[in-house]
Coordinates of C-alpha atoms in Angstrom, one line a residue:
X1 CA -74.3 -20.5 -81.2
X2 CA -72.1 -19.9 -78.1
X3 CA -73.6 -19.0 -75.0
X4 CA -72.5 -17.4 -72.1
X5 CA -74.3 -18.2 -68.2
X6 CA -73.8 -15.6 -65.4
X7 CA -74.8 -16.3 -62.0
X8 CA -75.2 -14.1 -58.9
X9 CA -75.8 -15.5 -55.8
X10 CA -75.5 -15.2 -51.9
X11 CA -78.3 -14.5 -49.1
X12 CA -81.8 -12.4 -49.8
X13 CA -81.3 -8.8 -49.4
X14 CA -78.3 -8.2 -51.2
X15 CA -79.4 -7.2 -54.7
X16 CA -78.6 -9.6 -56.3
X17 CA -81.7 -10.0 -58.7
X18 CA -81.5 -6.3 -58.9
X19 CA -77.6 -7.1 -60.1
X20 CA -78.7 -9.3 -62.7
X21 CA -81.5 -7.3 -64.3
X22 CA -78.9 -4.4 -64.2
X23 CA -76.7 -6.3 -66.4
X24 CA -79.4 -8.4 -68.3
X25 CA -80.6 -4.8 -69.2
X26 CA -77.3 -3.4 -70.7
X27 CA -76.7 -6.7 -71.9
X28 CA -80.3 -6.4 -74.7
X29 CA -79.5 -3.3 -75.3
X30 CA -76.3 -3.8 -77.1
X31 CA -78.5 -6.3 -79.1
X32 CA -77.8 -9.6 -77.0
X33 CA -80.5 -12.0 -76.0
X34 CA -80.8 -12.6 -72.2
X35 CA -82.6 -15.2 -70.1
X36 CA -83.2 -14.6 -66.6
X37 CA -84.2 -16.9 -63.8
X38 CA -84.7 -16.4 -60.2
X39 CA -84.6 -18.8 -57.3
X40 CA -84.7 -17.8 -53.2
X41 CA -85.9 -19.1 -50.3
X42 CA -88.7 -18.3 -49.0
X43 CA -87.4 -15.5 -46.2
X44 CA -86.9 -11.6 -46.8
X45 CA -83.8 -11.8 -45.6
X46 CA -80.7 -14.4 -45.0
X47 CA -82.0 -16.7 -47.0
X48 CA -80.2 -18.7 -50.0
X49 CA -81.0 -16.3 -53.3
X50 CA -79.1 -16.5 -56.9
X51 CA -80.5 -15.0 -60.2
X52 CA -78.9 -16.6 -63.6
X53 CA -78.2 -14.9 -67.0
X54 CA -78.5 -16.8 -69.9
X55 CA -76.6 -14.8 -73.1
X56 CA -76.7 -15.5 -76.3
X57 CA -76.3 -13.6 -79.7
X58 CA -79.2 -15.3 -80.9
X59 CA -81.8 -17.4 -79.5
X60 CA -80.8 -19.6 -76.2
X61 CA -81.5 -23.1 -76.9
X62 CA -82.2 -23.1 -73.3
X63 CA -83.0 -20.3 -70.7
X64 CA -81.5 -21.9 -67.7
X65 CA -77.8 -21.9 -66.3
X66 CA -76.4 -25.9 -67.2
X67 CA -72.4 -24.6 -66.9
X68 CA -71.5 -21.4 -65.5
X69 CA -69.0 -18.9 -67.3
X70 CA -69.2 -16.4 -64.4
X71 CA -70.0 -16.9 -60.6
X72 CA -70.3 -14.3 -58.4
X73 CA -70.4 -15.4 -54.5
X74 CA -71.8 -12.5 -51.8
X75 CA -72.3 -14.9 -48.9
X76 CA -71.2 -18.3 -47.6
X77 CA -74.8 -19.0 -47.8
X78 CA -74.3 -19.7 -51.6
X79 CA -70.8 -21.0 -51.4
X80 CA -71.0 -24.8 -52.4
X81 CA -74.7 -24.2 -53.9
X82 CA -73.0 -23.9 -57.8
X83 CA -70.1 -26.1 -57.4
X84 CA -72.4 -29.0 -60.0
X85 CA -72.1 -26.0 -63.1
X86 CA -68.5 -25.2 -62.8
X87 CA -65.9 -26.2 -65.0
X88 CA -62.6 -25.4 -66.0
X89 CA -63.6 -22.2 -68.3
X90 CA -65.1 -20.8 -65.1
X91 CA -64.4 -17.6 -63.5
X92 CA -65.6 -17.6 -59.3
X93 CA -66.1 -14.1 -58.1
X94 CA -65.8 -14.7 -54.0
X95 CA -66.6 -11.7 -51.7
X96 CA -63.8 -12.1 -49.1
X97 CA -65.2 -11.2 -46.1
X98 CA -68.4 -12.8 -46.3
X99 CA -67.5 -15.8 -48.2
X100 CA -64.8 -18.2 -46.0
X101 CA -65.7 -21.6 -48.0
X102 CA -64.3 -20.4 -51.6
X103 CA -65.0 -23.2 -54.2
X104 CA -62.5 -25.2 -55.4
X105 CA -61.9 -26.8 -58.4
X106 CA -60.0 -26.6 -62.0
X107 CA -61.0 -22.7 -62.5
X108 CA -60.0 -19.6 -61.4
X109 CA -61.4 -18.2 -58.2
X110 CA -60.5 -14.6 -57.2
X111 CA -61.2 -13.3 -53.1
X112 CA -62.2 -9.7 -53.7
X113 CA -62.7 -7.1 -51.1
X114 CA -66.4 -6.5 -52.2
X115 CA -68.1 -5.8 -48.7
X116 CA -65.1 -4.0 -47.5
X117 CA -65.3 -1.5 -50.5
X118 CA -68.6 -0.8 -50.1
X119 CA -68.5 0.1 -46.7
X120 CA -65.2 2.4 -47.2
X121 CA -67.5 4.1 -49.6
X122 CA -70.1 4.5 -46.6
X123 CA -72.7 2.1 -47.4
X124 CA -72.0 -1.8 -47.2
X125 CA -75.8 -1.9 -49.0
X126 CA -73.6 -1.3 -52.8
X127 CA -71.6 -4.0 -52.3
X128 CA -73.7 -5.7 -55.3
X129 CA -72.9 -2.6 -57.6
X130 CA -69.1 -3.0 -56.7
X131 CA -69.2 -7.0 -57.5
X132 CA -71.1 -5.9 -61.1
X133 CA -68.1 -3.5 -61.7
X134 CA -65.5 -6.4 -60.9
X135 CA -67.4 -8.6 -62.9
X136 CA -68.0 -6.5 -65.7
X137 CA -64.2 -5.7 -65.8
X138 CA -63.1 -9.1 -65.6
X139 CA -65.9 -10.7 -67.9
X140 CA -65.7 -8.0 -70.9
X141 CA -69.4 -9.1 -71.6
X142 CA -70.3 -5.3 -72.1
X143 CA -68.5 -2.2 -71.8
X144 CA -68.7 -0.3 -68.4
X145 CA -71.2 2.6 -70.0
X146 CA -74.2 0.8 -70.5
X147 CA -74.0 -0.9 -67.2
X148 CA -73.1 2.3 -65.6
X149 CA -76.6 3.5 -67.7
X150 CA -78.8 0.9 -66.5
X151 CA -77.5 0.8 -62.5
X152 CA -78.1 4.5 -62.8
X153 CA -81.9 4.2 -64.6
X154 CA -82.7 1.1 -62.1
X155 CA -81.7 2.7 -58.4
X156 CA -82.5 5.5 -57.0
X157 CA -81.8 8.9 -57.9
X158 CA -80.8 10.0 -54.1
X159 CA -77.9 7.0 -54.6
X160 CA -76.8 8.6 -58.1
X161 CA -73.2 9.2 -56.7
X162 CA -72.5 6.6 -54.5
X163 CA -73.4 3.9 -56.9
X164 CA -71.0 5.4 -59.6
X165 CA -68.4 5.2 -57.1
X166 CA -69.6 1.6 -56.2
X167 CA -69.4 0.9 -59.7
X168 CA -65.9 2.5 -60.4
X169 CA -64.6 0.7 -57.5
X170 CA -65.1 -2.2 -58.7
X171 CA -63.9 -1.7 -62.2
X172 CA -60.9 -0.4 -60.7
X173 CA -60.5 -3.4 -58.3
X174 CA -60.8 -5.5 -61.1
X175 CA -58.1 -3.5 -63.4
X176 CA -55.7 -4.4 -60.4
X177 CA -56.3 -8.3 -59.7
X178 CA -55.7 -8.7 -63.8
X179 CA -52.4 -6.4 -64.0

C-alpha cells in the first residue's frame, strides 16, 4: 500500500503544526489515514520545529516520515535538518526569503515568495496558510475545498478573510511555477 510523507518545518512560531493538522484534517476526511508527529525545540520561539504527515489509503505500516514526498522549508533554521529523507521523487518547498541554504540534491526544489505574499496581504503571520496553498496545488493530495474547510474551522473567525486570501495566494502561486 503506497504511502505518501509530508513534512513542514522551519523555526517555532510559524504554524507549522497548525499547517499540518490543517491538512491532516482535510486529508481523514476524504477517507485517508493520517499519522502525525511533532518534534521542536524546546523554545516558544526561533527554535528548530517540523511536524510530519504520514498518508496512507489504508493502514501505515509505520507512522513516522523514513522518505519524504513533500518538504516544505519556512526558515533556514530547518534547511539541511531533512536532507537524510530526500530522494529523487521529492518535491522541496523553500520560502525564498527566509530560507538562503536551499537543499540540494536529485529532486526538484522550488524558491517561492511565501513570506513576501503574506506580508503583501498585510500579515507575514499567514505565510504558513500561503505555503499549504502552494503545497496543496503542487501536491494534488486533496482538492483545495476541504483544506480551504479545515484552515477556516481551525483559525480564527476574525482572520476568516485574510486566510482565504493566504490560501488563494498560494494556490495561485503554485498554478504559475507549474505553467
Amino acid at each position: 500500500m503506497a504511502t505518501t510523507e509530508i513534512r513542514f518545518s522551519g523555526s517555532g512560531g510559524q504554524g507549522l503544526l497548525l499547517s499540518a493538522r490543517i491538512m491532516a484534517a482535510a486529508l481523514a476526511g476524504a477517507g485517508r489515514t493520517v499519522a502525525q508527529s511533532n518534534a521542536y525545540e524546546p523554545v516558544s520561539r526561533g527554535g528548530l520545529s517540523r511536524s510530519d504527515l504520514v498518508v496512507s489509503d489504508g493502514e501505515a505500516d509505520y507512522p513516522l516520515a523514513r522518505r519524504l514526498d513533500y518538504l516544505l522549508i519556512l526558515d533556514d533554521a530547518a534547511a539541511r535538518a531533512s536532507d537524510g529523507l530526500l530522494g529523487a521523487h521529492s518535491l522541496v518547498l523553500v520560502d525564498a526569503e527566509r530560507v538562503t541554504t536551499v537543499p540540494e540534491g536529485p529532486f526538484r526544489a522550488l524558491r517561492l515568495p511565501f513570506t513576501e505574499t503574506a506580508r503583501n496581504l498585510g500579515n507575514p503571520r499567514v505565510t504558513n496558510i500561503v505555503a499549504l496553498g502552494a503545497l496543496t496545488a503542487l501536491s494534488g493530495l486533496c482538492p483545495p475545498e476541504p483544506l480551504l474547510a479545515s484552515i477556516l474551522a481551525m483559525t480564527p473567525a476574525k482572520l476568516e478573510r485574510l486566510n482565504q486570501n493566504a490560501f488563494a495566494a498560494g494556490l495561485t502561486m503554485a498554478v504559475a511555477e507549474v505553467a
